[in-house]
Short mmCIF file of C-alpha atoms in Angstrom, two decimals:
data_model
loop_
_atom_site.label_atom_id
_atom_site.label_comp_id
_atom_site.label_asym_id
_atom_site.label_seq_id
_atom_site.Cartn_x
_atom_site.Cartn_y
_atom_site.Cartn_z
CA UNK O 1 13.70 5.62 27.80
CA UNK O 2 13.45 2.62 30.13
CA UNK O 3 9.83 2.01 29.10
CA UNK O 4 10.81 2.24 25.41
CA UNK O 5 13.62 -0.31 25.82
CA UNK O 6 11.33 -2.58 27.82
CA UNK O 7 8.63 -2.44 25.15
CA UNK O 8 11.03 -3.19 22.29
CA UNK O 9 12.66 -6.01 24.22
CA UNK O 10 9.30 -7.53 25.10
CA UNK O 11 8.14 -7.37 21.48
CA UNK O 12 11.34 -8.99 20.16
CA UNK O 13 11.07 -11.66 22.84
CA UNK O 14 7.50 -12.53 21.83
CA UNK O 15 8.40 -12.73 18.13
CA UNK O 16 11.43 -14.92 18.92
CA UNK O 17 9.40 -17.24 21.16
CA UNK O 18 6.64 -17.68 18.60
CA UNK O 19 9.16 -18.25 15.80
CA UNK O 20 10.94 -20.88 17.89
CA UNK O 21 7.63 -22.68 18.50
CA UNK O 22 6.78 -22.45 14.80
CA UNK O 23 10.14 -23.84 13.65
CA UNK O 24 10.22 -26.66 16.20
CA UNK O 25 6.66 -27.88 15.62
CA UNK O 26 5.45 -29.97 12.72
CA UNK O 27 2.65 -29.23 10.30
CA UNK O 28 -0.55 -30.74 11.65
CA UNK O 29 0.49 -30.33 15.27
CA UNK O 30 1.12 -26.58 15.41
CA UNK O 31 -2.27 -25.83 16.96
CA UNK O 32 -1.24 -28.02 19.89
CA UNK O 33 2.19 -26.40 20.13
CA UNK O 34 0.85 -22.85 20.05
CA UNK O 35 -1.94 -23.87 22.41
CA UNK O 36 0.64 -24.91 25.01
CA UNK O 37 2.64 -21.75 24.34
CA UNK O 38 -0.35 -19.46 24.87
CA UNK O 39 -1.40 -21.55 27.89
CA UNK O 40 1.96 -20.91 29.55
CA UNK O 41 1.65 -17.20 28.72
CA UNK O 42 -1.83 -17.09 30.27
CA UNK O 43 -0.57 -18.81 33.41
CA UNK O 44 2.20 -16.23 33.70
CA UNK O 45 -0.27 -13.39 33.22
CA UNK O 46 -2.42 -14.88 36.00
CA UNK O 47 0.44 -15.46 38.46
CA UNK O 48 2.40 -12.25 37.91
CA UNK O 49 -0.24 -9.84 39.23
CA UNK O 50 -0.41 -11.85 42.47
CA UNK O 51 2.77 -10.01 43.50
CA UNK O 52 0.67 -6.83 43.62
CA UNK O 53 -1.26 -8.37 46.51
CA UNK O 54 1.86 -8.29 48.72
CA UNK O 55 1.52 -5.10 50.82
CA UNK O 56 4.31 -2.58 51.08
CA UNK O 57 5.97 -2.49 54.52
CA UNK O 58 6.35 1.28 54.28
CA UNK O 59 2.75 2.24 53.58
CA UNK O 60 -0.38 1.53 51.52
CA UNK O 61 -0.10 -0.09 48.12
CA UNK O 62 1.90 -3.02 46.73
CA UNK O 63 5.50 -3.84 47.55
CA UNK O 64 7.00 -2.33 44.40
CA UNK O 65 10.64 -3.24 45.19
CA UNK O 66 9.52 -6.87 45.44
CA UNK O 67 7.55 -6.64 42.20
CA UNK O 68 10.34 -5.11 40.11
CA UNK O 69 13.05 -7.15 41.83
CA UNK O 70 11.20 -10.40 41.06
CA UNK O 71 10.70 -9.31 37.45
CA UNK O 72 14.41 -8.53 37.08
CA UNK O 73 15.46 -11.88 38.57
CA UNK O 74 13.05 -13.69 36.23
CA UNK O 75 14.39 -11.76 33.23
CA UNK O 76 17.99 -12.65 34.09
CA UNK O 77 17.18 -16.34 34.58
CA UNK O 78 15.24 -16.49 31.31
CA UNK O 79 18.07 -14.74 29.46
CA UNK O 80 20.51 -17.36 30.75
CA UNK O 81 18.12 -20.18 29.86
CA UNK O 82 17.71 -18.84 26.31
CA UNK O 83 21.43 -19.33 25.69
CA UNK O 84 20.92 -23.09 25.88
CA UNK O 85 17.91 -23.25 23.56
CA UNK O 86 20.06 -23.51 20.44
CA UNK O 87 19.03 -22.46 16.96
CA UNK O 88 15.96 -23.86 15.28
CA UNK O 89 15.81 -24.78 11.62
CA UNK O 90 15.36 -21.78 9.36
CA UNK O 91 15.25 -23.66 6.10
CA UNK O 92 17.21 -22.78 3.02
CA UNK O 93 17.72 -19.13 2.27
CA UNK O 94 18.86 -17.44 -0.87
CA UNK O 95 21.59 -14.86 -1.13
CA UNK O 96 19.17 -12.26 -2.41
CA UNK O 97 16.03 -11.83 -0.35
CA UNK O 98 13.24 -9.30 -0.96
CA UNK O 99 12.85 -6.39 1.42
CA UNK O 100 10.56 -6.50 4.42
CA UNK O 101 7.75 -4.62 2.67
CA UNK O 102 7.79 -6.93 -0.36
CA UNK O 103 8.03 -9.99 1.87
CA UNK O 104 5.13 -8.78 4.02
CA UNK O 105 2.98 -8.20 0.95
CA UNK O 106 3.84 -11.66 -0.36
CA UNK O 107 2.95 -13.32 2.95
CA UNK O 108 -0.38 -11.51 3.20
CA UNK O 109 -1.23 -12.62 -0.34
CA UNK O 110 -0.91 -16.27 0.64
CA UNK O 111 -4.30 -18.06 0.92
CA UNK O 112 -5.78 -17.40 4.34
CA UNK O 113 -2.96 -15.21 5.69
CA UNK O 114 -4.77 -11.88 5.64
CA UNK O 115 -7.91 -13.53 7.01
CA UNK O 116 -5.93 -14.98 9.88
CA UNK O 117 -4.48 -11.55 10.74
CA UNK O 118 -7.93 -9.91 10.65
CA UNK O 119 -9.63 -12.63 12.68
CA UNK O 120 -6.89 -12.68 15.31
CA UNK O 121 -6.85 -8.89 15.63
CA UNK O 122 -10.61 -8.61 16.15
CA UNK O 123 -10.55 -11.47 18.65
CA UNK O 124 -7.85 -9.99 20.87
CA UNK O 125 -9.40 -6.51 20.67
CA UNK O 126 -12.69 -7.96 21.93
CA UNK O 127 -10.89 -9.12 25.09
CA UNK O 128 -9.70 -5.55 25.70
CA UNK O 129 -13.29 -4.36 25.29
CA UNK O 130 -14.51 -6.75 27.99
CA UNK O 131 -11.92 -5.36 30.40
CA UNK O 132 -13.22 -1.86 29.76
CA UNK O 133 -16.97 -2.40 29.43
CA UNK O 134 -17.87 -5.36 31.65
CA UNK O 135 -17.09 -3.25 34.75
CA UNK O 136 -19.54 -0.66 33.40
CA UNK O 137 -22.30 -3.25 33.68
CA UNK O 138 -22.19 -2.82 37.47
CA UNK O 139 -24.17 0.41 37.02
CA UNK O 140 -27.14 -1.63 35.81
CA UNK O 141 -29.79 -2.97 38.22
CA UNK O 142 -29.01 -6.46 39.49
CA UNK O 143 -25.35 -6.39 38.40
CA UNK O 144 -22.93 -5.97 41.29
CA UNK O 145 -19.21 -5.33 41.25
CA UNK O 146 -18.70 -8.83 42.68
CA UNK O 147 -20.61 -10.30 39.75
CA UNK O 148 -18.44 -8.41 37.26
CA UNK O 149 -15.33 -9.65 39.04
CA UNK O 150 -16.66 -13.20 38.81
CA UNK O 151 -17.28 -12.72 35.08
CA UNK O 152 -13.72 -11.52 34.46
CA UNK O 153 -12.18 -14.30 36.54
CA UNK O 154 -14.37 -16.94 34.89
CA UNK O 155 -13.40 -15.67 31.45
CA UNK O 156 -9.70 -15.90 32.26
CA UNK O 157 -10.00 -19.42 33.71
CA UNK O 158 -12.09 -20.57 30.75
CA UNK O 159 -9.41 -19.26 28.38
CA UNK O 160 -6.80 -21.30 30.25
CA UNK O 161 -9.01 -24.37 29.97
CA UNK O 162 -9.57 -23.92 26.23
CA UNK O 163 -5.85 -23.65 25.51
CA UNK O 164 -5.20 -26.77 27.56
CA UNK O 165 -7.93 -28.56 25.59
CA UNK O 166 -6.79 -27.28 22.18
CA UNK O 167 -4.57 -30.32 21.36
CA UNK O 168 -7.59 -32.61 21.74
CA UNK O 169 -9.90 -30.24 19.86
CA UNK O 170 -7.49 -29.84 16.94
CA UNK O 171 -7.36 -33.62 16.48
CA UNK O 172 -11.13 -33.77 16.03
CA UNK O 173 -11.89 -30.63 14.04
CA UNK O 174 -10.24 -28.97 11.06
CA UNK O 175 -8.50 -25.66 11.62
CA UNK O 176 -10.99 -23.62 9.64
CA UNK O 177 -14.00 -25.24 11.31
CA UNK O 178 -12.51 -24.81 14.78
CA UNK O 179 -11.79 -21.12 14.13
CA UNK O 180 -15.28 -20.61 12.68
CA UNK O 181 -17.00 -22.24 15.68
CA UNK O 182 -14.87 -20.41 18.24
CA UNK O 183 -15.46 -17.00 16.66
CA UNK O 184 -19.18 -17.71 16.27
CA UNK O 185 -19.61 -18.78 19.89
CA UNK O 186 -17.55 -15.80 21.08
CA UNK O 187 -19.69 -13.42 19.00
CA UNK O 188 -22.99 -14.70 20.41
CA UNK O 189 -21.89 -14.93 24.04
CA UNK O 190 -20.17 -11.52 24.08
CA UNK O 191 -23.29 -9.93 22.61
CA UNK O 192 -25.39 -11.64 25.31
CA UNK O 193 -23.38 -9.94 28.06
CA UNK O 194 -24.58 -6.61 26.69
CA UNK O 195 -28.25 -7.58 26.97
CA UNK O 196 -30.45 -7.43 30.10
CA UNK O 197 -30.12 -11.08 31.13
CA UNK O 198 -29.90 -12.60 34.60
CA UNK O 199 -26.68 -12.86 36.64
CA UNK O 200 -26.34 -16.61 36.11
CA UNK O 201 -26.58 -16.19 32.35
CA UNK O 202 -24.03 -13.39 32.46
CA UNK O 203 -21.51 -15.71 34.13
CA UNK O 204 -22.32 -18.58 31.76
CA UNK O 205 -21.88 -16.26 28.78
CA UNK O 206 -18.55 -15.04 30.18
CA UNK O 207 -17.33 -18.63 30.57
CA UNK O 208 -18.36 -19.62 27.05
CA UNK O 209 -16.85 -16.44 25.61
CA UNK O 210 -13.56 -17.02 27.45
CA UNK O 211 -13.35 -20.62 26.29
CA UNK O 212 -14.12 -19.73 22.67
CA UNK O 213 -11.87 -16.67 22.42
CA UNK O 214 -8.92 -18.57 23.90
CA UNK O 215 -8.84 -20.84 20.85
CA UNK O 216 -8.48 -18.13 18.23
CA UNK O 217 -4.94 -16.89 18.93
CA UNK O 218 -3.15 -20.30 18.74
CA UNK O 219 -5.05 -21.15 15.56
CA UNK O 220 -4.14 -17.91 13.80
CA UNK O 221 -0.49 -18.40 14.84
CA UNK O 222 -0.47 -21.90 13.35
CA UNK O 223 -2.28 -20.70 10.22
CA UNK O 224 0.25 -17.96 9.48
CA UNK O 225 3.17 -20.28 10.23
CA UNK O 226 1.97 -22.79 7.64
CA UNK O 227 1.37 -20.27 4.84
CA UNK O 228 4.63 -18.35 5.32
CA UNK O 229 7.96 -19.44 3.78
CA UNK O 230 10.11 -21.30 6.29
CA UNK O 231 12.70 -18.52 6.56
CA UNK O 232 10.04 -15.81 6.97
CA UNK O 233 7.95 -17.24 9.78
CA UNK O 234 9.21 -14.60 12.18
CA UNK O 235 8.06 -11.87 9.78
CA UNK O 236 4.65 -13.55 9.40
CA UNK O 237 4.15 -13.73 13.15
CA UNK O 238 5.27 -10.12 13.55
CA UNK O 239 2.62 -9.14 11.00
CA UNK O 240 0.07 -10.86 13.24
CA UNK O 241 1.26 -8.76 16.16
CA UNK O 242 0.99 -5.59 14.05
CA UNK O 243 -2.59 -6.56 13.16
CA UNK O 244 -3.35 -7.20 16.82
CA UNK O 245 -1.98 -3.83 17.93
CA UNK O 246 -3.86 -2.03 15.16
CA UNK O 247 -7.13 -3.72 16.12
CA UNK O 248 -6.49 -3.02 19.81
CA UNK O 249 -6.15 0.68 18.96
CA UNK O 250 -8.97 1.11 16.44
CA UNK O 251 -11.74 -1.15 17.79
CA UNK O 252 -11.81 0.07 21.43
CA UNK O 253 -11.61 3.67 20.19
CA UNK O 254 -14.58 3.06 17.91
CA UNK O 255 -16.40 1.39 20.80
CA UNK O 256 -15.82 4.49 22.91
CA UNK O 257 -17.50 6.63 20.27
CA UNK O 258 -20.58 4.40 20.43
CA UNK O 259 -20.89 4.61 24.22
CA UNK O 260 -22.85 7.91 24.40
CA UNK O 261 -25.33 6.52 21.85
CA UNK O 262 -25.76 2.87 22.81
CA UNK O 263 -24.31 2.63 26.31
CA UNK O 264 -21.91 -0.09 27.45
CA UNK O 265 -24.34 -2.88 26.60
CA UNK O 266 -24.73 -1.67 23.04
CA UNK O 267 -20.96 -1.58 22.62
CA UNK O 268 -20.70 -5.22 23.70
CA UNK O 269 -23.37 -6.19 21.19
CA UNK O 270 -21.55 -4.24 18.47
CA UNK O 271 -18.21 -5.93 19.25
CA UNK O 272 -20.02 -9.26 19.20
CA UNK O 273 -21.10 -8.30 15.70
CA UNK O 274 -17.47 -7.62 14.75
CA UNK O 275 -16.58 -11.14 15.94
CA UNK O 276 -19.38 -12.48 13.76
CA UNK O 277 -17.80 -10.57 10.87
CA UNK O 278 -14.45 -12.19 11.72
CA UNK O 279 -16.17 -15.58 11.61
CA UNK O 280 -17.52 -14.71 8.16
CA UNK O 281 -14.00 -13.76 7.07
CA UNK O 282 -12.72 -17.13 8.30
CA UNK O 283 -15.55 -18.94 6.53
CA UNK O 284 -14.74 -17.20 3.24
CA UNK O 285 -11.41 -19.05 3.19
CA UNK O 286 -12.43 -21.88 0.87
CA UNK O 287 -9.22 -23.82 1.00
CA UNK O 288 -9.72 -26.44 3.69
CA UNK O 289 -7.17 -26.20 6.46
#
């Protein structure tokens, strides 16, 4: 029951945060706003696990009372801080609004909305695949566990760097072109990590993949925010989360089915191909963003 309440609360928190960013940012600068939002989330995801490095005074393993106590204190402080955020503009609403299913269908029919959901879902699922299959590379000759750890760390740091650089990138490139380039680079570099290349090239590919994949989520958030009606931005962003969760369930499961046939390297090449397909989906959006 506690895990269920935690999961629902976390989901509602994410939707509320993203809606607040969407409503407080202006068209043309939303990539920058969501880039900073995802950057802060990435920093939190990097710092939080450091608590697991604190040893337990009573035996082996992490200091769990410290971990959960720190999380509870942070949750209380953030809950208090949220009281002072105030309400963001929701735009004009009508007395009669369509149901959630009709509204969802209408949002997904907007130009580019469905493509944004698909591209974002495949992108985030590919990150899950690296967490599962990059460690499997250590069974190959010349690939050590330390090298795999370096690849994962480099990917995470490169993602942080890309989100910090997104405001500058979005001023120079259009949204569609930036999404197309990032998905294309991510597709090629992820596929390279599944091929028998040298250790240096594995790390370089991991860095380029991390930098490219870090751009996709803020862009898809901004894309959906712009195509959705003002009073339905929260619903649009929740649809993105649904697409992400669906992709995170289906794509890794499909990758697991390929493992006995192609091995871990073949799976990485196949997921790289799915990112290339996501790039093609983004390119098919003819309306210039």
